[in-house]
Coordinates of C-alpha atoms in Angstrom, one line a residue:
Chain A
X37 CA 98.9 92.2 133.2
X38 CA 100.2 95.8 132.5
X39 CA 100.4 96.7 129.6
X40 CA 104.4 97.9 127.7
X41 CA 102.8 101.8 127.8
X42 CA 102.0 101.7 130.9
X43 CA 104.8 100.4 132.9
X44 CA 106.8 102.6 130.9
X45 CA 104.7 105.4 131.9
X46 CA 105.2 104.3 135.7
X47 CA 108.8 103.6 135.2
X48 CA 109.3 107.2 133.9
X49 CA 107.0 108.5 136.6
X50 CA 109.6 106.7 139.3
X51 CA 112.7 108.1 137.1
X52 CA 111.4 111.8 138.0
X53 CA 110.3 111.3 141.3
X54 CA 112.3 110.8 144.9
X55 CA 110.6 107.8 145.5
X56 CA 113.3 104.3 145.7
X57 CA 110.5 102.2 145.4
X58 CA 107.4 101.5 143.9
X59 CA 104.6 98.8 144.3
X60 CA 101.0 98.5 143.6
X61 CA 98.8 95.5 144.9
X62 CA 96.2 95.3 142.2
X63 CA 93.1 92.8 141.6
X64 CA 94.1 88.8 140.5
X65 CA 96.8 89.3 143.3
X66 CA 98.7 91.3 140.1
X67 CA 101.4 92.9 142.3
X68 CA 103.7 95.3 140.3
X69 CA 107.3 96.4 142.2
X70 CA 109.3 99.0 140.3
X71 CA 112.7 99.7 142.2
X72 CA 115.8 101.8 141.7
X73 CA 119.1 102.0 142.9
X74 CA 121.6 103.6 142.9
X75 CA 123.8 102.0 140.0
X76 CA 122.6 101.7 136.7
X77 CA 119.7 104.1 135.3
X78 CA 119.8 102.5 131.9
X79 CA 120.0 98.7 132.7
X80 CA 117.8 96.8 130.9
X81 CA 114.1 96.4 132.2
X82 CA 113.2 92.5 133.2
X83 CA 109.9 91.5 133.3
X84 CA 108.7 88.3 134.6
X85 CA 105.8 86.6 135.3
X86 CA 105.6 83.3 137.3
X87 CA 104.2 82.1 140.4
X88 CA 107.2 82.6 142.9
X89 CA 106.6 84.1 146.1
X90 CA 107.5 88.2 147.0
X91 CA 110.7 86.4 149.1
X92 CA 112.7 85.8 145.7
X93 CA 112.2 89.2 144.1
X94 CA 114.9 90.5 146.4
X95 CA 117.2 88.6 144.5
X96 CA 116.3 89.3 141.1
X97 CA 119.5 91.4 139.4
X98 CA 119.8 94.8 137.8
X99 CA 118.3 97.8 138.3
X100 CA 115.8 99.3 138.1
X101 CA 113.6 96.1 138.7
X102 CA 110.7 95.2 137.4
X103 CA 108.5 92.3 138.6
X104 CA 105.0 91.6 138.0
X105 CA 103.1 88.7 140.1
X106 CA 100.8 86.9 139.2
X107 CA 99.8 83.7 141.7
X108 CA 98.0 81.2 139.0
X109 CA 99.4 78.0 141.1
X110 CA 95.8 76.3 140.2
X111 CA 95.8 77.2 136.2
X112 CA 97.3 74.3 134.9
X113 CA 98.3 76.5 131.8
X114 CA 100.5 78.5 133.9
X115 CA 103.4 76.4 133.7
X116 CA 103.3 77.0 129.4
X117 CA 102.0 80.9 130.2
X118 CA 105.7 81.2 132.5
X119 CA 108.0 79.7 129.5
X120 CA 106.5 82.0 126.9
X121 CA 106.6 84.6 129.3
X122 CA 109.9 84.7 130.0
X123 CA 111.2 84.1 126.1
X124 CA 109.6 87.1 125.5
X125 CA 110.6 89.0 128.4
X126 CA 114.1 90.1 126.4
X127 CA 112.5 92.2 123.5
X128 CA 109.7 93.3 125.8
X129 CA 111.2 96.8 125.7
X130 CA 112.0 97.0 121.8
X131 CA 109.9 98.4 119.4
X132 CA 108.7 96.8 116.3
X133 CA 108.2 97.5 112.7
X134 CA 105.5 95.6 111.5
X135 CA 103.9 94.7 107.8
X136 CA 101.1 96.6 107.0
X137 CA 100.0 94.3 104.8
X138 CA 99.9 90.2 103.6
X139 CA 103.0 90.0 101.0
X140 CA 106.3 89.0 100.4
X141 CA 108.8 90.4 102.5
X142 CA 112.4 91.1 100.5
X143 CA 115.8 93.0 102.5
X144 CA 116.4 94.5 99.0
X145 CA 115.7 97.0 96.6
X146 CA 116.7 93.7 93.8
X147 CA 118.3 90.7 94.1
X148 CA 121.5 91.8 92.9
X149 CA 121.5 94.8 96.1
X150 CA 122.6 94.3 99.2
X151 CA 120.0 94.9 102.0
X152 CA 118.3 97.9 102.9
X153 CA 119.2 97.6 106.5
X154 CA 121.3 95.2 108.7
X155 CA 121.3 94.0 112.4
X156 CA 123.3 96.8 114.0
X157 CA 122.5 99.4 111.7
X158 CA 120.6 103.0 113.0
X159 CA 118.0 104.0 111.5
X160 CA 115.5 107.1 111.5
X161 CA 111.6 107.4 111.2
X162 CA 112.2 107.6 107.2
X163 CA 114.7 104.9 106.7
X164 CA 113.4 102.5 104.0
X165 CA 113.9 99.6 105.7
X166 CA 112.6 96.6 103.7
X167 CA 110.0 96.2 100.4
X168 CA 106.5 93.9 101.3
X169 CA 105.4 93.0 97.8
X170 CA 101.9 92.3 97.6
X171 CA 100.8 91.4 93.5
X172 CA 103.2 93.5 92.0
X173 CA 102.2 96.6 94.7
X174 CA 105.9 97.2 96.1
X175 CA 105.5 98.9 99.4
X176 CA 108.6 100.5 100.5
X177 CA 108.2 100.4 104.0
X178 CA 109.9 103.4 107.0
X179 CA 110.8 102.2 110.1
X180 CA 108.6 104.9 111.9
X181 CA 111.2 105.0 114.7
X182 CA 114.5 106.0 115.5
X183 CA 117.0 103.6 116.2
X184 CA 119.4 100.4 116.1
X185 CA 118.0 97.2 114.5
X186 CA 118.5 94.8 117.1
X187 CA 116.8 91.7 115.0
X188 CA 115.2 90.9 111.9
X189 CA 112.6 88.6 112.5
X190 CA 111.6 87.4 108.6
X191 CA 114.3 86.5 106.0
X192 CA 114.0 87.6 102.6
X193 CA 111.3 86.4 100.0
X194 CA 109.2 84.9 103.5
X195 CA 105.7 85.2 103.4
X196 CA 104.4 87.8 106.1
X197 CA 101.1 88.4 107.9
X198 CA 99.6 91.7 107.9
X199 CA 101.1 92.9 111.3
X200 CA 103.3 90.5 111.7
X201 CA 106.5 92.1 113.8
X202 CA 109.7 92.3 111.1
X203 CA 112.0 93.8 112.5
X204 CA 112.8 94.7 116.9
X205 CA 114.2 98.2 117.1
X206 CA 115.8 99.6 120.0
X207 CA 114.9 103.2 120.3
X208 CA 116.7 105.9 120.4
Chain B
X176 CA 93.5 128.1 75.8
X177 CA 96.2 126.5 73.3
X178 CA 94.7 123.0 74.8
X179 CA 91.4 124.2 73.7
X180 CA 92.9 125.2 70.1
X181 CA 94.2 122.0 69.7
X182 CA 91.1 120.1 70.6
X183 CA 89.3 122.4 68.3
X184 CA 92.0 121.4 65.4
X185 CA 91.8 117.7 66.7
X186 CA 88.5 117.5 66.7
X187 CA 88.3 119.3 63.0
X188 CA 90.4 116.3 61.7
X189 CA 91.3 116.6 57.5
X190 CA 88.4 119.3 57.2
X191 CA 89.3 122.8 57.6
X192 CA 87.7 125.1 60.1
X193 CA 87.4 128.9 59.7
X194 CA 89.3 131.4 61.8
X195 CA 85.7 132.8 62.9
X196 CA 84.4 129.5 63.9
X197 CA 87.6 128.8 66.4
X198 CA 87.2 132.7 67.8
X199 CA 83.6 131.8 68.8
X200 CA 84.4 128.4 70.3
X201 CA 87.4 129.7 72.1
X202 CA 85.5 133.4 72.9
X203 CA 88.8 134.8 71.7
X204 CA 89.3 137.7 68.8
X205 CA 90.7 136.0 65.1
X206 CA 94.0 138.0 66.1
X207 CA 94.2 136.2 69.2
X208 CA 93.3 133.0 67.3
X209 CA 96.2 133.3 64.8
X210 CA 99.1 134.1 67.5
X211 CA 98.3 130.6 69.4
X212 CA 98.3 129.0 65.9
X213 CA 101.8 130.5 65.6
X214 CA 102.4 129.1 68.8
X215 CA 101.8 125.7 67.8
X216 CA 104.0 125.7 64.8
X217 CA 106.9 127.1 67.0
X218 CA 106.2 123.8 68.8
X219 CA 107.0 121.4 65.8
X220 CA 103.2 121.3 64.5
X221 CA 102.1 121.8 60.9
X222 CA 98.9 123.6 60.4
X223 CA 97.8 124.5 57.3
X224 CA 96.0 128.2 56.5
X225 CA 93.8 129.0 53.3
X226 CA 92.1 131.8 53.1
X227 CA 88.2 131.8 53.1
X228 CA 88.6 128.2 54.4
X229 CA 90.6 128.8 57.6
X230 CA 92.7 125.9 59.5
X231 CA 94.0 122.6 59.2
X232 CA 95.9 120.6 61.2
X233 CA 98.5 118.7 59.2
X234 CA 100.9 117.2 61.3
X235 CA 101.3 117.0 65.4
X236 CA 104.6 116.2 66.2
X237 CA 102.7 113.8 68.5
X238 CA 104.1 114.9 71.9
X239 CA 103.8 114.2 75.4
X240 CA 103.0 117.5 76.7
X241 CA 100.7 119.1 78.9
X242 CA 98.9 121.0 76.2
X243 CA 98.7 118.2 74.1
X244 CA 97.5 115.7 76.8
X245 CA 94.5 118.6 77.8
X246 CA 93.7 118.5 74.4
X247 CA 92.0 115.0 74.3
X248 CA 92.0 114.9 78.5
X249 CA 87.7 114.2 79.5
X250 CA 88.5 113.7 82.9
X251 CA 87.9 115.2 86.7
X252 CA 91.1 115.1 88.5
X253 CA 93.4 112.5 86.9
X254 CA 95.8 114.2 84.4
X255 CA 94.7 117.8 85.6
X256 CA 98.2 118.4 87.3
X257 CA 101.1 117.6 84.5
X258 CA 105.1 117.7 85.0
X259 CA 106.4 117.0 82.2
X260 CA 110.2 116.1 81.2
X261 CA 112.4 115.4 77.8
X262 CA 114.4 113.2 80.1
X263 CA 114.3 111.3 83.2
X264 CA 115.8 108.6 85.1
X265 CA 112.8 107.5 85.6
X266 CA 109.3 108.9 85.8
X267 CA 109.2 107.4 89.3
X268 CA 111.7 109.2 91.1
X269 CA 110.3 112.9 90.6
X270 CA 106.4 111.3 91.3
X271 CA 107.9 109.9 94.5
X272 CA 109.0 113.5 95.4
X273 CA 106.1 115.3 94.1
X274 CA 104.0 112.6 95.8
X275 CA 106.2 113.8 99.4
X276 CA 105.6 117.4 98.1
X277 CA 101.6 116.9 98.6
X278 CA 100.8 116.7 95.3
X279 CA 97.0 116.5 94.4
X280 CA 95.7 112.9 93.6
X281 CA 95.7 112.7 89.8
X282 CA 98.9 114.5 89.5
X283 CA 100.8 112.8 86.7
X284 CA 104.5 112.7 85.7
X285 CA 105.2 111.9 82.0
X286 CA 108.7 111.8 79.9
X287 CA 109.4 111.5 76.8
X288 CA 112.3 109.2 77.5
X289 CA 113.4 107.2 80.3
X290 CA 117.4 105.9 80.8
X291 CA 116.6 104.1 83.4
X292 CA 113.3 102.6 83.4
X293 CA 112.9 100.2 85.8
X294 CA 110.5 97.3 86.1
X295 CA 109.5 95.4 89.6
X296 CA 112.8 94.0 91.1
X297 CA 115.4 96.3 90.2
X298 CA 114.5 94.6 86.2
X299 CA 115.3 97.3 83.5
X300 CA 112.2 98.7 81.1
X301 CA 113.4 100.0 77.7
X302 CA 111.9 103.1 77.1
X303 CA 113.3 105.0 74.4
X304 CA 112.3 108.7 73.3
X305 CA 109.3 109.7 71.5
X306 CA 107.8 105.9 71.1
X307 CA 105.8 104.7 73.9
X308 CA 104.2 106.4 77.4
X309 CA 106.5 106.9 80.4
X310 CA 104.0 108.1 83.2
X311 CA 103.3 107.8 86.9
X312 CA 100.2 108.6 88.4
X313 CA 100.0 109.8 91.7
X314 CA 96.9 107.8 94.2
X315 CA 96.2 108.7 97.5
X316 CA 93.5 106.2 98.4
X317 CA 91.5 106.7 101.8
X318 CA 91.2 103.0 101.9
X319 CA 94.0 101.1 104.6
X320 CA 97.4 99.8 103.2
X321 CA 96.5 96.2 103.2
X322 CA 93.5 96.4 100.5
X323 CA 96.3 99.2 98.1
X324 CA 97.1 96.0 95.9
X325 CA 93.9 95.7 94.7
X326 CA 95.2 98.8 92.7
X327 CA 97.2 96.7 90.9
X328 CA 94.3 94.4 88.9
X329 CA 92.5 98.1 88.7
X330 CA 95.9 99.4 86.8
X331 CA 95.4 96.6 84.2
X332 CA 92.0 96.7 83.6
X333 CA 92.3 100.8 83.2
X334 CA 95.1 100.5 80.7
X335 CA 93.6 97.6 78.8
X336 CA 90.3 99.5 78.9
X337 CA 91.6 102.7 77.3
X338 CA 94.3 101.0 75.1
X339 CA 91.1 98.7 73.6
X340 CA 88.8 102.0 73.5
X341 CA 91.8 104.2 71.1
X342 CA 92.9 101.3 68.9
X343 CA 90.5 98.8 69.1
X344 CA 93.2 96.1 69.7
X345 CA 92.6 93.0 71.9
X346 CA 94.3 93.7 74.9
X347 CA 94.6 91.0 77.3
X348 CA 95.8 90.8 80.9
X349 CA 97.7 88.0 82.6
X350 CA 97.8 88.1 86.6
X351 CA 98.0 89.8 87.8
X352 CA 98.7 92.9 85.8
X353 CA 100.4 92.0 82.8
X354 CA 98.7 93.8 79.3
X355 CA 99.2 91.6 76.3
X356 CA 99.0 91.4 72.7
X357 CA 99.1 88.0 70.9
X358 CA 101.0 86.6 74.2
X359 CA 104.1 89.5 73.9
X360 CA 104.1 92.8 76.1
X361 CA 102.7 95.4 75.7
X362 CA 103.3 97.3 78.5
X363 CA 104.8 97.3 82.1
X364 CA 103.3 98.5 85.5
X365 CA 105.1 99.0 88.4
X366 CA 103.0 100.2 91.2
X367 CA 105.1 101.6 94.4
X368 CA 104.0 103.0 98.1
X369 CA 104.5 104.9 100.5
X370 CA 102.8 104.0 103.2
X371 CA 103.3 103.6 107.2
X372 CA 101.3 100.3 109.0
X373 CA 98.2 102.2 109.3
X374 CA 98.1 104.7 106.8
X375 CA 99.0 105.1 102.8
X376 CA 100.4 108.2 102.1
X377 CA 100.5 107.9 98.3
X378 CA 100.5 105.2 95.4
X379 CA 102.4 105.8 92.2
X380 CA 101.5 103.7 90.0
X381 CA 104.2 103.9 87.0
X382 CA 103.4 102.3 83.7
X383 CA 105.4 102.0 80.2
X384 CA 103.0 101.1 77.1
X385 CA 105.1 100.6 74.2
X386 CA 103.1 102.7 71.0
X387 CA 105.2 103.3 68.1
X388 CA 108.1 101.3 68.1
X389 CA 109.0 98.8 65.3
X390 CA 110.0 95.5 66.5
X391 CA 114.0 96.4 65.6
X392 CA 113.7 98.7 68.2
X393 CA 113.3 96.4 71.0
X394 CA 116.6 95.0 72.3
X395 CA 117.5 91.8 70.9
X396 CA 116.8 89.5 74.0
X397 CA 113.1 90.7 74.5
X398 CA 112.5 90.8 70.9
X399 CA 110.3 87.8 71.4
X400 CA 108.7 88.6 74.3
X401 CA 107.6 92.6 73.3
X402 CA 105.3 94.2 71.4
X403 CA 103.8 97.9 70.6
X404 CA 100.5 99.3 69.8
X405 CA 102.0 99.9 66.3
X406 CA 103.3 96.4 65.3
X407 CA 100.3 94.9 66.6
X408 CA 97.7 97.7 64.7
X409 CA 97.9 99.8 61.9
X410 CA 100.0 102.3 61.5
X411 CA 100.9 105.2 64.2
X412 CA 99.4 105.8 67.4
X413 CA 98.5 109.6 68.9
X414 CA 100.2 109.2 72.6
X415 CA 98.5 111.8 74.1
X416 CA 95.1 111.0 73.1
X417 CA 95.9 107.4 74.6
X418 CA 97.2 108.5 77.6
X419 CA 94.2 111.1 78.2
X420 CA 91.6 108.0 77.4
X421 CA 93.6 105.6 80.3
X422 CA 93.3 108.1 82.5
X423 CA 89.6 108.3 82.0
X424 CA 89.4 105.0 82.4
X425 CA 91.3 104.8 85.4
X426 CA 89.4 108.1 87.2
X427 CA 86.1 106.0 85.9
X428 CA 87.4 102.3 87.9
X429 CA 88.8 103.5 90.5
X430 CA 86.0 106.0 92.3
X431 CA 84.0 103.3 91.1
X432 CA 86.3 101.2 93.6
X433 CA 86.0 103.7 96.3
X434 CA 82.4 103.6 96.3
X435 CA 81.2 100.4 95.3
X436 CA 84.7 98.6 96.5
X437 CA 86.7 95.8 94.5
X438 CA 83.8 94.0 93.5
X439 CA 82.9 95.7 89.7
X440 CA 86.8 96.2 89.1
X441 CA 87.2 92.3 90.0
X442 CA 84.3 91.4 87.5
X443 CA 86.1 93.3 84.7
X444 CA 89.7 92.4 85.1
X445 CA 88.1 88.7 85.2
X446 CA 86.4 89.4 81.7
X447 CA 90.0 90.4 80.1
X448 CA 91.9 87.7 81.4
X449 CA 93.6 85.2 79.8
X450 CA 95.3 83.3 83.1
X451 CA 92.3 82.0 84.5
X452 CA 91.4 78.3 83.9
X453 CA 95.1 77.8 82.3
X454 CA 98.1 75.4 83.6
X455 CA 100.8 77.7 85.0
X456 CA 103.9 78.0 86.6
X457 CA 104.4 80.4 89.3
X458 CA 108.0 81.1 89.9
X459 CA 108.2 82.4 93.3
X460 CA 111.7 84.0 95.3
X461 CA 110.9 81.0 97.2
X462 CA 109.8 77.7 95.4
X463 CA 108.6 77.2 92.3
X464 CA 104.5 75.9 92.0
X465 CA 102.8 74.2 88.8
X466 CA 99.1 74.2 88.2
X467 CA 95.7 75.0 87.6
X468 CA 94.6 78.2 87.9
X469 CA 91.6 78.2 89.6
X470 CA 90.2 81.8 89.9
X471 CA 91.3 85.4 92.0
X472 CA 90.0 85.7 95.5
X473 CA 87.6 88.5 96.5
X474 CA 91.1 90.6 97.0
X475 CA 92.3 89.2 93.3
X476 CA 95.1 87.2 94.9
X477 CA 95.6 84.3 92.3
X478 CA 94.2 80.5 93.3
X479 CA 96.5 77.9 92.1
X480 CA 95.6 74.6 92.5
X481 CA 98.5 71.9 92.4
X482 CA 98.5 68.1 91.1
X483 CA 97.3 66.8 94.4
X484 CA 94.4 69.1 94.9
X485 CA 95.8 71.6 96.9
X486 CA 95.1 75.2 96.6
X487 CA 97.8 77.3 97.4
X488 CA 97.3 81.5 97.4
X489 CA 100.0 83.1 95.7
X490 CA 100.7 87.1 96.1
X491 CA 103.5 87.4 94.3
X492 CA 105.4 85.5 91.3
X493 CA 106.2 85.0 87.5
X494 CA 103.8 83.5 85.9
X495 CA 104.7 81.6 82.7
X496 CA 101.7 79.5 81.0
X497 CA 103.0 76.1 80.5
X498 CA 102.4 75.0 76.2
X499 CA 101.8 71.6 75.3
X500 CA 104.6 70.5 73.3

């Protein structure tokens, strides 16, 4: 696998270049295909991993495309590997604010406040975007990244994992 | 120099001390010596002048100020950089921004009023003029995010620590940072942070300790629940000589916690608690847990154990001690 960084370092690489087409034949018979065409430049980035054949990646919808192969037929685990995959494949190009520390996670400044921030709502690399209480330490955490809160992962008063993704950001 | 006088003066207690003795502690002429004596009594302090005897200090008007903190202050870094304010919002909000301003660790903010203390969760803190401390304290810890709430057990033992060394009262903490007297409150911490995943930019630890009020003062619906220094001891309490000794004490715990980590800070907080081995109730945003309390974990989170033998960690909660009835 590739990691997010570096497919979006290729798929920037492709965006500036003449090329229409992009593949690289790797070791594990990993094959990578970055296409563009012609209508969309900001269509959302799909990527998949199963064990179909090259023949159906013709098919596969919006542009640019993104497809990475990987032939497991013989794992047995594959089959579970594809599912979790693909549930993931969606947010795959969000960004993620994560706790920086084990603690109780709360939307608001008190319970009588509304929420720091809602689904929908921009916000900037300083936005206070949620408290993680930890024995009375009330860390007032920033987003770290501009843009729109696609999800909020935790609800309030939840129990959270140091690093535990919070909230999915789409950046701007 | 005028801290120096006062220490001098301080120091001298109900004895006089000559005008020549001050200009050789202070390396200043008796001229000199006299003008920062006016000084002083421009700034609401009595000090008494016989000749051939010298100085006495009869009355401070037992303010929060940096001259008066410096006075008593036997400490590195912590309480070297002072703002101080008549009034504030809270003590807080301009240590957040002096905090985003760089200020040096140690940097402390103090008031002598607050009208809009504020406690963990938004709850209000009374904290009327002239009686108690208003401070914040500004950390910045080289240590990651995730171990910064160990700060907060370190926060109550430095408190308890120099509130027990000025007054000899027996201070007592409940987890995990709560400073009693006689089971009522003596004072309120709330510790905020900035911080990103990786990296804390700075603590502020904010603390109220309620000195000199009478119990009238309190409002009527924590009446029961609140104490000060001066209900609980004798008589009037200096507030800048007790804030300068809980800043020692914290400077003292927590390099001790940089270098040696959690483990002698753990040790002491343990020796001043009262939670331990008590039935509780933790009242959580969540659920609600009832008890034994069976001991802090290495990282001081508190180990409850419930009727069927389960331990359960709890980070954050109210804690109430459940009485037999």
């Amino acid at each position: 696998m590739y990691k997010v960084n570096e497919i979006k370092e290729l798929i920037r690489a492709l965006d500036n270049s003449s090329l229409e087409e992009l593949e690289i034949r790797g070791e594990n018979k990993t094959k990578l295909l970055l296409k563009k065409t012609a209508s969309s430049a900001s269509a959302p980035v799909s990527q998949k991993q199963d064990t179909a054949q090259a023949e159906n990646r013709e098919e596969q919808a919006p542009a640019p495309v993104f497809e990475q192969q990987q032939e497991q037929a013989k794992d047995p685990a594959s089959a579970e590997k594809e599912t979790e995959t693909k549930s993931k494949a969606d947010t795959s190009h969000l960004g993620e604010i994560t706790s920086p520390m084990v603690g109780t996670f709360y939307s608001a400044p008190s319970p009588e406040e509304g929420p720091y921030v809602k689904t929908g709502d921009n916000v900037k690399k300083d936005s206070i975007v949620c408290i993680v209480e930890a024995m009375k330490l009330m860390n007032e955490l920033e987003a770290e990244i501009d843009g729109e809160i696609v999800e909020i992962l935790v609800e309030n008063g939840e129990l959270v994992e140091y690093g535990q993704p919070l909230f999915l950001v789409k950046e701007s | 120099m005028r801290d120096k006088l006062l220490a001098i003066l301080h120091d001298s207690g109900s004895s006089y001390i000559s005008g020549q003795e001050i200009s050789d502690k202070l390396g200043i002429s008796r001229t000199a010596v006299w003008k920062h004596i006016e000084e002083l009594r421009k700034k609401g302090y009595k000090i008494n002048a016989v000749t051939k005897k010298g100085y006495k200090m009869e009355y401070t008007p037992n303010s929060i100020t940096a001259d008066e903190i410096n006075a008593y202050l036997d400490t590195k870094t912590f309480g070297r950089v002072v703002h101080s304010f008549d009034q504030v919002n809270s003590t807080q909000i301009p240590a957040h921004e002096a905090a985003r301003e760089d200020a040096p660790e140690g940097t402390i903010v103090v008031a002598e009023e607050q009208l809009k203390g504020k406690g963990r969760m938004g709850r209000p803190f009374h904290s009327p003029k002239g009686t108690g401390l208003w401070c914040s304290l500004i950390l910045r810890p080289s240590f990651p995010p995730q171990q910064a709430p160990q700060l907060t057990l370190l926060t109550a033992v430095a408190i308890a620590e120099g509130v027990r060394k000025v007054t000899d009262l027996p201070v007592d903490i409940k987890w995990p940072n709560d400073l009693l007297i006689a089971d009522k409150k003596i004072a309120g911490i709330l510790i905020e942070m900035q911080s990103d995943p990786d990296e804390i930019h700075a603590v502020i630890v904010g603390f109220g300790l309620n000195i000199n009020q009478k119990q009238e003062d309190f409002p009527e619906d924590i009446q029961s629940r609140a104490t000060s220094l001066a209900i609980a001891g004798a008589g009037q309490y200096n507030r800048a000589q007790l804030l300068a000794e809980i800043l020692k004490q914290y400077e003292y715990w927590y390099f001790r916690m940089l270098e040696e980590g959690f483990g002698p800070v753990r040790e002491k907080w343990e020796a001043l608690a009262v939670t331990i081995g008590k039935y509780i109730t933790a009242v959580t945003t969540r659920k609600t847990l009832c008890g034994l309390a069976r001991g802090i974990t290495k990282d001081g989170v508190l180990l409850l154990e419930t009727e069927d033998g389960k331990i359960e960690y709890i980070y954050s909660a109210d804690i109430h001690e459940q009485r037999s009835t």
